[in-house]
XYZ file of C-alpha atoms in Angstrom:
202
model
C 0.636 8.242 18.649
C 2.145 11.007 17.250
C 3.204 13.264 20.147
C 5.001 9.591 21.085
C 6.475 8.777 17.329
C 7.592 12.538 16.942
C 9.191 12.214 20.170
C 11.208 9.106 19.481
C 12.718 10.427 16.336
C 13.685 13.679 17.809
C 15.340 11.727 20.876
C 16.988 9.242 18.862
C 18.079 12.808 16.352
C 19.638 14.249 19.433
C 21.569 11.408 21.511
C 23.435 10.389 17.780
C 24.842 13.732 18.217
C 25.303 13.150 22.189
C 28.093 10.450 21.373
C 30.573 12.793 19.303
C 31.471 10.222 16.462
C 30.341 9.690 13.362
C 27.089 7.976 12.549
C 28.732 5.352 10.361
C 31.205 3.970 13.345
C 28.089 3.607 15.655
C 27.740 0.342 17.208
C 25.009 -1.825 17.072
C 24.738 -1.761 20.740
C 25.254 2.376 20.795
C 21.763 1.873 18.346
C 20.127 -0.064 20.847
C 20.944 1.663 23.521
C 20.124 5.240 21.685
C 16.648 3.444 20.942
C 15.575 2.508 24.171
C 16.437 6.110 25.685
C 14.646 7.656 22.666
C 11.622 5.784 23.220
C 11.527 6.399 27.150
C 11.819 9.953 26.935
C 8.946 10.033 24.214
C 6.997 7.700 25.862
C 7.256 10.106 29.331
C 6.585 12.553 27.642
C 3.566 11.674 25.741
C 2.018 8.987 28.322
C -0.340 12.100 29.833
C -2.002 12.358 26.333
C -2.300 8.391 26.500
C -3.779 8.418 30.013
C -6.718 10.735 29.166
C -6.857 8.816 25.542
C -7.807 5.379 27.729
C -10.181 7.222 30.004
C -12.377 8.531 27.139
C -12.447 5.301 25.591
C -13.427 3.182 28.411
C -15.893 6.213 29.789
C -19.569 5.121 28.864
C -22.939 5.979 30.164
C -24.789 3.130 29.168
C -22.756 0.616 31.670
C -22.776 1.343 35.459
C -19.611 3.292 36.920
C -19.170 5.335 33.391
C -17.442 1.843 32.033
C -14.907 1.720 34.870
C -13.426 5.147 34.845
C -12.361 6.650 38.333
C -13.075 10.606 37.320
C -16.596 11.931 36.416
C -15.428 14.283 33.111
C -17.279 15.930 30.104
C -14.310 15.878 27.650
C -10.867 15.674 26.740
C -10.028 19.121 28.798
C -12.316 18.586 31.674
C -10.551 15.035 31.924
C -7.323 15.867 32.809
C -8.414 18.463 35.053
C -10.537 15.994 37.066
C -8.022 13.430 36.954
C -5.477 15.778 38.511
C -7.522 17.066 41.097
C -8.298 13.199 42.240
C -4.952 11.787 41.637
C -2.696 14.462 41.623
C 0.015 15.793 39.037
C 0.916 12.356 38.821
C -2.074 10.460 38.292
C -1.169 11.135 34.393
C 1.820 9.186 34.583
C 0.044 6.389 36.968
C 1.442 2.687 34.905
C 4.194 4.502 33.423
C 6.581 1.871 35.102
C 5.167 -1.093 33.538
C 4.839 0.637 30.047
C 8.416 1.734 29.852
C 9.139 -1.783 30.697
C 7.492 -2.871 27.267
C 8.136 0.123 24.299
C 11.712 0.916 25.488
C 13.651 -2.985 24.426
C 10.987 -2.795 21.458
C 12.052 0.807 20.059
C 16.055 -0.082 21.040
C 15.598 -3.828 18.674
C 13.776 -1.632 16.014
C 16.510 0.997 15.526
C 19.149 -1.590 16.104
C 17.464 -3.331 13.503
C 16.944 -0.396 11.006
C 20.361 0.155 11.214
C 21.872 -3.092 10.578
C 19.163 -3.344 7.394
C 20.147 0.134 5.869
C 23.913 -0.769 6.147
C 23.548 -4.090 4.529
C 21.709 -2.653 1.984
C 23.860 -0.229 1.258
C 26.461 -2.413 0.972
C 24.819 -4.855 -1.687
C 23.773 -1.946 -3.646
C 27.629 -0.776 -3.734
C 27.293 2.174 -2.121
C 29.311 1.364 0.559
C 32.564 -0.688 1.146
C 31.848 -2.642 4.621
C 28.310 -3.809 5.374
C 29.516 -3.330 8.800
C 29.982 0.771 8.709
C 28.353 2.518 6.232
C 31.339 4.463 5.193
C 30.528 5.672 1.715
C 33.015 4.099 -1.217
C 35.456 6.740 -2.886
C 34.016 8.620 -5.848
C 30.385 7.151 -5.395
C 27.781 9.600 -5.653
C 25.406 8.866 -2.684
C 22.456 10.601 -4.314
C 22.402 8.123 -7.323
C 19.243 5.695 -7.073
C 20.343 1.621 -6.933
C 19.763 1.332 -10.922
C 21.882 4.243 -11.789
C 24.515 3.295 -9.658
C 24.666 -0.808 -11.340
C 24.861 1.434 -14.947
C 27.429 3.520 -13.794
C 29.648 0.632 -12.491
C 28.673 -1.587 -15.720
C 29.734 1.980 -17.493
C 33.246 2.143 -15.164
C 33.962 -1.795 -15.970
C 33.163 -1.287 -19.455
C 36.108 1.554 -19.616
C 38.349 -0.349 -17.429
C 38.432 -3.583 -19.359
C 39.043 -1.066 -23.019
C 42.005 0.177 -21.856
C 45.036 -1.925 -22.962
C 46.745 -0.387 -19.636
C 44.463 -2.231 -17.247
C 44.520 -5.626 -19.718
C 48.195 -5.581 -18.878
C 47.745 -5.176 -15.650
C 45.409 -8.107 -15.536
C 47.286 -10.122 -17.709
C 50.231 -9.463 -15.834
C 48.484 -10.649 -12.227
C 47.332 -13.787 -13.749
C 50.677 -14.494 -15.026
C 52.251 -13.974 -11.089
C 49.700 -15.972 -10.254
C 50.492 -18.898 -12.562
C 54.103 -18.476 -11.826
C 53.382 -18.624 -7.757
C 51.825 -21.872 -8.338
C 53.714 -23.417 -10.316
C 56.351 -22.875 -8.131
C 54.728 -23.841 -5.273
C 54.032 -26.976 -6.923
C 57.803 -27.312 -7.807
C 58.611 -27.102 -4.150
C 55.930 -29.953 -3.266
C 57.794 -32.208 -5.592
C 61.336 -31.467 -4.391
C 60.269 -31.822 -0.907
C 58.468 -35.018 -1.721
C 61.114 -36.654 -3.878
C 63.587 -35.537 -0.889
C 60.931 -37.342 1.510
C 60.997 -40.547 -0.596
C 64.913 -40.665 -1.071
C 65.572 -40.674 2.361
C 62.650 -43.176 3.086
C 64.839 -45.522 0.347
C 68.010 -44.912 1.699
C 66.802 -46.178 5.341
């Protein structure tokens, strides 16, 4: 397990690098993909260790045939040296096929997965401005935990809203708003009174 779990990480470490843009404009298929390459390098690399693992498991001397295993061995060391010598080099990697098949989609959903979470969390917490990217929002401090960050925005609002500047400024929205609507609803009658007349004249 961990020969395989410190391999993933490392991979996964390593081909973020390999695609020369930022972490935050990675794709969710990029993540996938960077999973599932992650895992089948670990998973190569470690299945040796995995092999032998199964073999001393299954080896037993109370059940005829040592429990099923194909080499005669007296321990982890004397395994693999056995096992080569009958199989070959490659005998540690015999069912690597069908194995690959299985842990690489798993690891590439996972990360994919992780990803997607830690962005939309991010994003809900207000560190972030897209819960798409995690691109980090102008003058946040990224170190802050999720309940400093709500008091320092309550803290920010707080300011805002004591500031006769910004009042004015909202004051003066609203009252572009009004005047947008009100026009617009000026416009609806003219056109409908126009509509009406004409309908009267015919």
């Amino acid at each position: 397990v961990i020969p395989f779990a410190g391999g993933t990480f490392m991979a996964y470490e390593v081909l973020d690098k390999a695609w020369n843009k930022p972490k935050s404009e990675m794709t969710p298929m990029e993540n996938f993909i960077n999973g599932c390459l992650a895992a089948a390098f670990a998973q190569t690399f470690s299945f040796p260790f995995d092999t032998i693992r199964k073999k001393l498991q299954a080896q037993s001397k109370a059940l005829a045939g040592g429990g099923g295993v194909d080499v005669e061995f007296t321990g982890m060391t004397d395994a693999f040296i056995q096992t080569i010598r009958k199989n070959g080099i490659l005998g540690l990697w015999s069912g690597t096929t069908a194995n690959l098949a299985k842990v690489a989609p798993y690891a590439g959903l996972m990360f994919m997965s992780f990803e997607a979470s830690k962005r939309v969390c991010l994003y809900m917490n207000g560190y972030t401005s897209s819960p798409w990217k995690d691109t980090p929002i102008p003058g946040i401090d990224q170190s802050m935990k999720p309940s400093e960050l709500k008091e320092f925005l309550a803290k920010q609002k707080k300011t805002c809203l004591a500031d006769p500047r910004t009042r004015l400024r909202i004051n003066t929205k609203s009252i572009i708003r009004l005047l947008l609507i009100f026009a617009t609803l000026e416009n609806s009658k003219l056109e409908f009174s126009k509509f009406m007349g004409d309908k009267f004249l015919q």
